[in-house]
Each structure stands twice: as structure tokens, then as C-alpha cells.
Short mmCIF file of C-alpha atoms in Angstrom, two decimals:
data_model
loop_
_atom_site.label_atom_id
_atom_site.label_comp_id
_atom_site.label_asym_id
_atom_site.label_seq_id
_atom_site.Cartn_x
_atom_site.Cartn_y
_atom_site.Cartn_z
CA UNK A 171 171.35 97.35 143.07
CA UNK A 172 171.61 98.35 139.42
CA UNK A 173 173.16 95.65 137.24
CA UNK A 174 176.12 96.84 135.18
CA UNK A 175 176.92 94.78 132.13
CA UNK A 176 180.65 94.19 131.66
CA UNK A 177 181.99 95.04 128.22
CA UNK A 178 185.44 93.69 129.05
CA UNK A 179 187.16 92.16 125.99
CA UNK A 180 189.27 89.01 126.39
CA UNK A 181 192.11 89.65 126.83
CA UNK A 182 191.75 93.26 128.03
CA UNK A 183 192.89 95.75 125.38
CA UNK A 184 195.07 98.59 126.67
CA UNK A 185 196.00 99.64 123.14
CA UNK A 186 193.24 102.25 122.85
CA UNK A 187 192.32 105.14 125.12
CA UNK A 188 188.64 104.36 125.56
CA UNK A 189 187.76 106.47 128.65
CA UNK A 190 185.27 104.07 130.26
CA UNK A 191 186.81 104.91 133.64
CA UNK A 192 184.39 107.86 133.82
CA UNK A 193 181.21 105.76 133.51
CA UNK A 194 180.59 105.18 137.26
CA UNK A 195 180.67 108.93 137.87
CA UNK A 196 178.00 109.57 135.25
CA UNK A 197 175.88 106.71 136.63
CA UNK A 198 175.73 108.65 139.90
CA UNK A 199 173.50 111.60 140.88
CA UNK A 200 175.14 114.06 138.49
CA UNK A 201 174.14 111.84 135.58
CA UNK A 202 170.53 112.94 135.98
CA UNK A 203 171.53 116.57 135.51
CA UNK A 204 173.33 115.62 132.29
CA UNK A 205 170.36 113.73 130.83
CA UNK A 206 168.95 115.26 127.66
CA UNK A 207 165.67 114.77 125.79
CA UNK A 208 165.56 116.10 122.22
CA UNK A 209 162.06 116.62 120.76
CA UNK A 210 161.41 115.20 117.31
CA UNK A 211 161.17 118.64 115.70
CA UNK A 212 164.41 120.02 117.14
CA UNK A 213 167.79 120.27 115.32
CA UNK A 214 166.24 119.64 111.89
CA UNK A 215 167.91 122.59 110.15
CA UNK A 216 171.48 122.59 108.88
CA UNK A 217 171.97 125.94 110.58
CA UNK A 218 172.54 126.77 114.23
CA UNK A 219 173.49 130.46 114.19
CA UNK A 220 173.73 132.09 110.75
CA UNK A 221 175.37 135.15 112.30
CA UNK A 222 178.24 133.13 113.72
CA UNK A 223 181.49 132.58 111.83
CA UNK A 224 180.98 128.87 112.59
CA UNK A 225 177.34 128.75 111.49
CA UNK A 226 176.79 125.12 112.58
CA UNK A 227 177.98 125.76 116.15
CA UNK A 228 175.16 125.38 118.67
CA UNK A 229 175.00 128.51 120.88
CA UNK A 230 174.51 126.41 124.02
CA UNK A 231 177.65 124.42 123.29
CA UNK A 232 179.72 127.55 122.77
CA UNK A 233 178.36 128.99 126.00
CA UNK A 234 179.26 125.89 128.03
CA UNK A 235 182.75 125.67 126.49
CA UNK A 236 183.48 129.23 127.56
CA UNK A 237 182.00 128.65 131.03
CA UNK A 238 184.11 125.55 131.61
CA UNK A 239 187.38 127.19 130.57
CA UNK A 240 186.66 130.16 132.80
CA UNK A 241 186.01 127.77 135.69
CA UNK A 242 189.15 125.67 135.21
CA UNK A 243 191.40 128.49 134.03
CA UNK A 244 193.33 126.28 131.60
CA UNK A 245 192.77 128.30 128.42
CA UNK A 246 191.84 131.85 127.52
CA UNK A 247 188.50 132.34 125.79
CA UNK A 248 188.25 136.12 125.57
CA UNK A 249 189.02 137.25 122.04
CA UNK A 250 188.85 133.69 120.68
CA UNK A 251 186.54 132.12 118.13
CA UNK A 252 185.02 128.78 119.21
CA UNK A 253 184.80 126.11 116.51
CA UNK A 254 183.17 122.71 116.89
CA UNK A 255 184.34 119.53 115.20
CA UNK A 256 183.59 115.82 115.03
CA UNK A 257 186.18 115.14 117.70
CA UNK A 258 189.46 117.02 117.74
CA UNK A 259 190.71 114.85 114.84
CA UNK A 260 188.56 116.76 112.36
CA UNK A 261 189.69 120.04 113.88
CA UNK A 262 193.32 118.97 113.56
CA UNK A 263 192.87 118.37 109.83
CA UNK A 264 190.95 121.63 109.52
CA UNK A 265 193.82 123.49 111.16
CA UNK A 266 196.35 121.94 108.77
CA UNK A 267 194.19 123.03 105.84
CA UNK A 268 193.83 126.56 107.24
CA UNK A 269 197.53 127.08 107.97
CA UNK A 270 199.04 125.62 104.79
CA UNK A 271 199.61 128.13 101.95
CA UNK A 272 197.31 127.16 99.05
CA UNK A 273 199.83 128.16 96.33
CA UNK A 274 203.10 126.75 97.70
CA UNK A 275 205.33 124.76 95.32
CA UNK A 276 205.79 121.93 97.83
CA UNK A 277 203.66 120.62 100.69
CA UNK A 278 204.25 122.30 104.06
CA UNK A 279 206.04 120.08 106.58
CA UNK A 280 204.10 118.97 109.67
CA UNK A 281 206.24 117.98 112.65
CA UNK A 282 205.95 117.13 116.34
CA UNK A 283 208.42 116.26 119.10
CA UNK A 284 209.13 112.54 119.55
CA UNK A 285 207.39 110.68 121.08
CA UNK A 286 204.44 112.17 119.22
CA UNK A 287 200.80 111.07 119.17
CA UNK A 288 200.61 108.01 116.95
CA UNK A 289 197.67 109.35 114.91
CA UNK A 290 199.41 112.56 113.76
CA UNK A 291 201.25 110.89 110.82
CA UNK A 292 198.26 108.99 109.36
CA UNK A 293 195.85 111.91 109.91
CA UNK A 294 198.27 114.27 108.18
CA UNK A 295 198.91 112.04 105.17
CA UNK A 296 195.53 110.31 104.88
CA UNK A 297 194.25 112.53 102.04
CA UNK A 298 197.65 112.72 100.30
CA UNK A 299 197.20 116.47 100.27
CA UNK A 300 199.41 118.67 98.16
CA UNK A 301 199.19 121.33 100.87
CA UNK A 302 200.99 119.56 103.72
CA UNK A 303 202.79 116.33 104.60
CA UNK A 304 204.12 114.59 107.70
CA UNK A 305 207.84 115.29 108.25
CA UNK A 306 208.52 113.58 111.60
CA UNK A 307 210.36 114.72 114.71
CA UNK A 308 210.41 118.48 115.32
CA UNK A 309 213.80 118.16 117.04
CA UNK A 310 215.49 117.01 113.84
CA UNK A 311 213.61 119.27 111.42
CA UNK A 312 215.69 121.78 109.46
CA UNK A 313 213.77 124.62 107.85
CA UNK A 314 211.77 127.79 108.45
CA UNK A 315 208.41 126.79 106.99
CA UNK A 316 206.46 124.22 108.97
CA UNK A 317 203.47 123.44 111.17
CA UNK A 318 204.56 122.18 114.58
CA UNK A 319 201.98 120.19 116.54
CA UNK A 320 202.49 120.62 120.28
CA UNK A 321 200.65 118.02 122.37
CA UNK A 322 200.69 119.00 126.04
CA UNK A 323 200.40 117.07 128.26
CA UNK A 324 201.94 114.72 125.76
CA UNK A 325 200.19 111.66 124.43
CA UNK A 326 201.92 109.20 125.02
CA UNK A 327 204.26 110.10 127.90
CA UNK A 328 202.35 112.83 129.78
CA UNK A 329 205.18 115.38 129.68
CA UNK A 330 204.48 119.10 129.42
CA UNK A 331 205.54 120.37 126.01
CA UNK A 332 206.29 123.69 124.36
CA UNK A 333 207.14 124.43 120.74
CA UNK A 334 210.78 123.59 120.00
CA UNK A 335 211.03 125.36 116.63
CA UNK A 336 211.34 129.12 116.37
CA UNK A 337 210.69 130.77 113.04
CA UNK A 338 208.69 133.81 112.00
CA UNK A 339 207.12 131.82 109.17
CA UNK A 340 206.50 128.68 111.25
CA UNK A 341 203.05 127.93 112.67
CA UNK A 342 201.86 125.98 115.72
CA UNK A 343 198.84 123.87 116.62
CA UNK A 344 198.47 123.18 120.35
CA UNK A 345 196.68 119.91 121.12
CA UNK A 346 195.53 120.34 124.73
CA UNK A 347 193.20 117.34 124.97
CA UNK A 348 194.69 116.31 128.33
CA UNK A 349 195.20 119.74 129.89
CA UNK A 350 192.56 119.12 132.55
CA UNK A 351 192.95 118.82 136.35
CA UNK A 352 192.47 115.04 136.52
CA UNK A 353 195.63 114.50 134.44
CA UNK A 354 197.98 117.36 135.28
CA UNK A 355 198.35 120.47 137.43
CA UNK A 356 196.82 123.51 135.73
CA UNK A 357 199.82 125.80 136.07
CA UNK A 358 198.75 128.63 133.79
CA UNK A 359 196.00 129.88 131.49
CA UNK A 360 197.24 129.14 127.98
CA UNK A 361 196.63 131.58 125.15
CA UNK A 362 198.04 130.03 121.97
CA UNK A 363 196.80 130.89 118.48
CA UNK A 364 195.09 127.51 117.95
CA UNK A 365 194.12 125.28 120.89
CA UNK A 366 192.33 121.95 120.43
CA UNK A 367 190.18 120.18 123.06
CA UNK A 368 187.79 117.23 123.07
CA UNK A 369 184.87 116.08 125.20
CA UNK A 370 186.21 112.51 125.25
CA UNK A 371 189.27 113.36 127.33
CA UNK A 372 187.57 116.03 129.45
CA UNK A 373 184.43 114.19 130.58
CA UNK A 374 184.87 110.69 129.12
CA UNK A 375 182.11 110.99 126.49
CA UNK A 376 184.17 109.65 123.60
CA UNK A 377 181.14 108.31 121.74
CA UNK A 378 179.63 111.80 121.46
CA UNK A 379 182.43 112.64 118.99
CA UNK A 380 182.61 116.34 119.80
CA UNK A 381 185.74 118.46 120.01
CA UNK A 382 186.33 122.18 119.95
CA UNK A 383 189.00 124.65 118.95
CA UNK A 384 189.82 128.06 120.37
CA UNK A 385 191.20 130.12 117.49
CA UNK A 386 192.54 133.64 117.80
CA UNK A 387 192.81 134.71 114.17
CA UNK A 388 189.52 135.29 112.37
CA UNK A 389 190.82 134.33 108.92
CA UNK A 390 192.22 131.04 110.21
CA UNK A 391 188.95 130.31 112.01
CA UNK A 392 187.01 130.98 108.79
CA UNK A 393 189.22 128.57 106.83
CA UNK A 394 188.85 125.87 109.47
CA UNK A 395 185.08 126.32 109.45
CA UNK A 396 185.11 126.08 105.65
CA UNK A 397 187.00 122.79 105.82
CA UNK A 398 184.35 121.26 108.05
CA UNK A 399 181.56 122.73 105.94
CA UNK A 400 183.02 121.11 102.83
CA UNK A 401 183.83 117.75 104.44
CA UNK A 402 180.71 117.11 106.55
CA UNK A 403 178.42 120.15 106.05
CA UNK A 404 178.74 121.01 109.72
CA UNK A 405 178.78 118.94 112.90
CA UNK A 406 175.93 116.89 114.40
CA UNK A 407 173.71 119.25 116.39
CA UNK A 408 172.26 116.48 118.58
CA UNK A 409 175.80 115.59 119.69
CA UNK A 410 176.56 119.24 120.37
CA UNK A 411 173.46 119.57 122.55
CA UNK A 412 174.43 116.51 124.54
CA UNK A 413 177.99 117.77 124.94
CA UNK A 414 176.66 121.15 126.09
CA UNK A 415 174.48 119.42 128.69
CA UNK A 416 177.42 117.35 129.97
CA UNK A 417 179.84 120.29 130.17
CA UNK A 418 177.14 122.37 131.83
CA UNK A 419 176.59 119.69 134.47
CA UNK A 420 180.31 119.73 135.29
CA UNK A 421 180.44 123.51 135.67
CA UNK A 422 177.14 123.64 137.57
CA UNK A 423 178.47 121.12 140.09
CA UNK A 424 181.40 123.36 140.98
CA UNK A 425 179.41 126.58 140.96
CA UNK A 426 176.75 125.01 143.21
CA UNK A 427 179.39 123.94 145.71
CA UNK A 428 180.86 127.43 145.78
CA UNK A 429 177.45 129.06 146.12
CA UNK A 430 176.23 126.80 148.94
CA UNK A 431 179.57 126.13 150.64
CA UNK A 432 178.47 122.47 150.71
CA UNK A 433 181.06 119.95 151.82
CA UNK A 434 182.23 116.93 149.87
CA UNK A 435 183.16 116.52 146.24
CA UNK A 436 181.32 113.37 145.17
CA UNK A 437 179.59 115.25 142.35
CA UNK A 438 182.67 117.14 141.16
CA UNK A 439 184.05 115.51 138.01
CA UNK A 440 187.65 116.68 138.14
CA UNK A 441 188.03 115.77 141.82
CA UNK A 442 186.50 112.33 141.25
CA UNK A 443 188.67 111.62 138.20
CA UNK A 444 191.81 112.96 139.86
CA UNK A 445 191.39 110.59 142.82
CA UNK A 446 190.80 107.71 140.43
CA UNK A 447 193.87 108.53 138.35
CA UNK A 448 196.08 109.00 141.44
CA UNK A 449 194.98 105.62 142.80
CA UNK A 450 195.69 103.92 139.47
CA UNK A 451 199.15 105.43 139.15
CA UNK A 452 199.99 104.33 142.68
CA UNK A 453 198.89 100.79 141.81
CA UNK A 454 200.84 100.81 138.54
CA UNK A 455 204.06 102.01 140.16
CA UNK A 456 203.68 99.25 142.77
CA UNK A 457 203.22 96.66 139.99
CA UNK A 458 206.30 97.94 138.15
CA UNK A 459 208.32 97.70 141.36
CA UNK A 460 207.04 94.17 142.00
CA UNK A 461 208.03 93.02 138.52
CA UNK A 462 211.46 94.62 138.56
CA UNK A 463 211.96 94.68 134.79
CA UNK A 464 210.01 97.81 133.79
CA UNK A 465 210.39 101.56 134.26
CA UNK A 466 208.12 104.60 134.01
CA UNK A 467 208.76 108.34 133.63
CA UNK A 468 209.46 110.09 136.92
CA UNK A 469 206.57 111.71 138.78
CA UNK A 470 206.18 115.43 138.14
CA UNK A 471 204.46 117.78 140.58
CA UNK A 472 203.30 121.38 140.34
CA UNK A 473 201.01 123.94 141.91
CA UNK A 474 197.53 123.68 140.37
CA UNK A 475 195.72 127.01 140.11
CA UNK A 476 192.40 125.15 139.87
CA UNK A 477 192.67 122.98 142.99
CA UNK A 478 194.88 125.53 144.80
CA UNK A 479 197.40 122.93 145.95
CA UNK A 480 200.52 121.11 144.79
CA UNK A 481 199.66 117.88 142.96
CA UNK A 482 201.42 115.28 140.84
CA UNK A 483 200.67 114.55 137.22
CA UNK A 484 198.60 111.43 136.51
CA UNK A 485 198.71 110.99 132.72
CA UNK A 486 195.99 109.18 130.82
CA UNK A 487 198.60 106.82 129.40
CA UNK A 488 201.56 104.97 130.86
CA UNK A 489 204.77 105.13 128.84
CA UNK A 490 206.23 101.80 129.92
CA UNK A 491 209.78 100.74 129.13
CA UNK A 492 211.34 97.31 129.54
CA UNK A 493 214.81 97.19 131.11
CA UNK A 494 215.29 93.50 130.41
CA UNK A 495 218.04 93.25 127.80
CA UNK A 496 216.71 90.23 125.96
CA UNK A 497 213.29 91.83 125.37
CA UNK A 498 213.60 93.80 122.13
CA UNK A 499 209.92 94.03 121.16
CA UNK A 500 207.95 94.97 124.26
CA UNK A 501 204.56 95.03 122.52
CA UNK A 502 204.97 91.39 121.44
CA UNK A 503 206.39 90.39 124.81
CA UNK A 504 203.40 91.85 126.67
CA UNK A 505 200.96 90.32 124.19
CA UNK A 506 202.43 86.92 125.07
CA UNK A 507 201.51 87.78 128.66
CA UNK A 508 197.95 88.73 127.64
CA UNK A 509 198.46 92.51 127.75
CA UNK A 510 197.62 94.31 124.51
CA UNK A 511 199.44 97.64 124.09
CA UNK A 512 200.61 100.06 121.38
CA UNK A 513 204.29 99.91 120.38
CA UNK A 514 206.60 102.88 120.80
CA UNK A 515 207.39 102.65 117.08
CA UNK A 516 203.95 104.14 116.40
CA UNK A 517 205.06 107.24 118.32
CA UNK A 518 208.46 107.66 116.69
CA UNK A 519 210.22 105.82 119.54
CA UNK A 520 211.80 102.36 119.83
CA UNK A 521 210.38 98.85 120.34
CA UNK A 522 211.35 98.58 124.01
CA UNK A 523 208.63 101.02 125.06
CA UNK A 524 204.83 100.89 124.79
CA UNK A 525 201.85 103.10 125.54
CA UNK A 526 199.20 101.68 127.88
CA UNK A 527 195.78 103.18 128.54
CA UNK A 528 195.10 104.22 132.15
CA UNK A 529 191.43 105.14 131.60
CA UNK A 530 189.77 101.77 131.02
CA UNK A 531 187.27 100.19 133.44
CA UNK A 532 188.24 99.30 137.01
CA UNK A 533 187.95 95.61 136.10
CA UNK A 534 190.28 95.88 133.12
CA UNK A 535 192.78 98.01 135.00
CA UNK A 536 192.88 95.55 137.89
CA UNK A 537 193.64 92.68 135.52
CA UNK A 538 196.38 94.73 133.90
CA UNK A 539 198.33 95.60 137.06
CA UNK A 540 198.06 92.04 138.37
CA UNK A 541 199.42 90.59 135.13
CA UNK A 542 202.17 93.20 134.92
CA UNK A 543 203.34 92.60 138.49
CA UNK A 544 203.64 88.86 137.79
CA UNK A 545 206.01 89.32 134.84
CA UNK A 546 209.64 88.74 135.81
#
């Protein structure tokens, strides 16, 4: 039996969203099909495709991105430009740069519905740009000029979101990192102007640091590409090749099953991850019930066009609230009980709620639910 080294920190850290849950799947048979050897002479040039708007985009990566979206049906790819970034974080900043008017008198306001992803404010304001600035909750924003970031399913609470602001001069960025079948029903093929995705949330390969954007408008796509050209002179080609191999292995697994009518789904990523997530949410809800002092958002179900059945959402994060009146700071309270989380204040919410990662290792997750159930 192959020995697996545990990387479990002490105490387990549920603050981050490190998707190590996926590792056993890639240690299985499909992992061989995702293995990549890069010769010493390959990927030496800055350029990947000089005829492409995004000249540092590896053709194989673009091809596999389009194949995967056509398979899953979660986002339109026809008529869209594909851009690659060092994770979706770089693409988010590139989109802000591309959408903000370069000659405006004041920075353009960037907003998102509360609770919003905790990294939106620091990513927006990190460079102290004169083009844009973080302006908080979209629900309380008053104005016609803005960039609204729509994260759906939402990080942290897993809810399905739409833009709440309506203005002819307003602009949207749709962060769809978790719009994959293991987390939520795929209810429709989305076709927004800017859609952001990342390999880390799709397949679990966070360390590859590859994200992609589907961008409808050519001028916006050119500006986003220029941002990445100026900041990092492109995106690592070795990482793109690995990401292409991984995405290709996922799509090949499904296409092979359809072509051969073979039974079983052991080598199908989304089916594997969906079972894992469903099991974890069942265990978490049982732990919450056993404790009696916590609450979670209600389960949401929908018909998934990918799996062709009605399924419940299983978000990558738990948005846990404490109903015990004397507990004001839930993050500190859980830390005292050896559970490290991220406070709701980071997401524009209050101190009685925290975000907890659901995608850590089986070992770490087991420790978490046992400790949570014991808290009274």
C-alpha cells in the first residue's frame, strides 16, 4: 500500500480553502492520464501564439477550457475570448483595470453583495489605484457608476447570486469559481460579459496557480491581457500545460464513459467530488444538530442539467452562525476549542458568524466535525 504523508497542521486550520480533498482522486488511475513530462527545450519562449489576442495563452489550455465548458454546460464559450491568469486573482485585478475609465476624476467604486469574498477589498485596494477603489456592500451603494462583483455560488455562504445594481453605465464581473457540479446544480449556461474561473476550485490543483476568464468584448479582453503583460509578462507556460493536461483528463473521462457506455463513475471527477461534498455536508449538519448552539444556511436543491437529476447544493465553505447569546466573537470562541476559522467581519458580516473550509483532507475534516459536535 502506498504511504501517504499527512500534512495536517496542529490544530487543523479551516481558515483557508486549500482543496486537498481532491488529492485521493488524483492518486487514483486517472492521475496517470494527467501526468505531464515537459522536455528541457519546451516552453522557453515568452510567446505561445503571436496571432492570439492573449499571446501568452497556450493553445492546448484554451482548447481544454472550451472542451470542459461544453461538457459541463455551465458557461458559454462561443464568441468569447479566453484569457489565462496566475489564478483568478490576477484576472480579477486585470478586469478592474480594463473596466475603469482611465481619465475619470475620481476612482470608480467596486462593490459586492454582503457577505462578499474576503479578498475582494484588499485585492481592490492593494495598489492604491487612482482608477478604482473598494466601496463595500452593493445593496447600500448609491450611484450609477460602479463595478459590481457577483460571486456565484457565493464565497462564503454558497448562495446563488445575481447583480443587484441596475445602471446603463454600471459594469459587472462574474466570479464563477464554484459554479461546478460538485458544489451546486448547474441550472443554466451562463453568458455574462466577464466570467472568471480557476483550476484550484474546479479540479483542486491550487498550487498550479492557473485561472481563466471568458470575456465577450474584444477591447476589454485586450486591456485585461495588457494588464497581465505589464505585471508579469504573461503567465507561466509550464503551469498552463499542466492545467491543460488535468482539464483534458477530466473531460476525457466523461467522453470515454459516454463512448463506451461503461458503468461506474470512479474516474469521473465531478461525480467523485460531489459524493464527497454531500457526505461532508451530511456529517456537518449532524454535528451542528448534536451541538445545538450553531446554525447553517438552509439546503437548496435544483435540477442539474449536467447530472440530469435534482441535487442539493454542497458549498465549498460552511457559513456557520452561533445562536448562543453570550458568544459574541465566534472566531475566538472556536479557536479556544481548537478550530481555526475566518471571521464574518472579513466578509462584511458580523462576529457571530464564520467561514469554514469544507475541502480540506478527510483527516482534518473528521477532526473538525468531532470537535464541533462536542461544543455545547
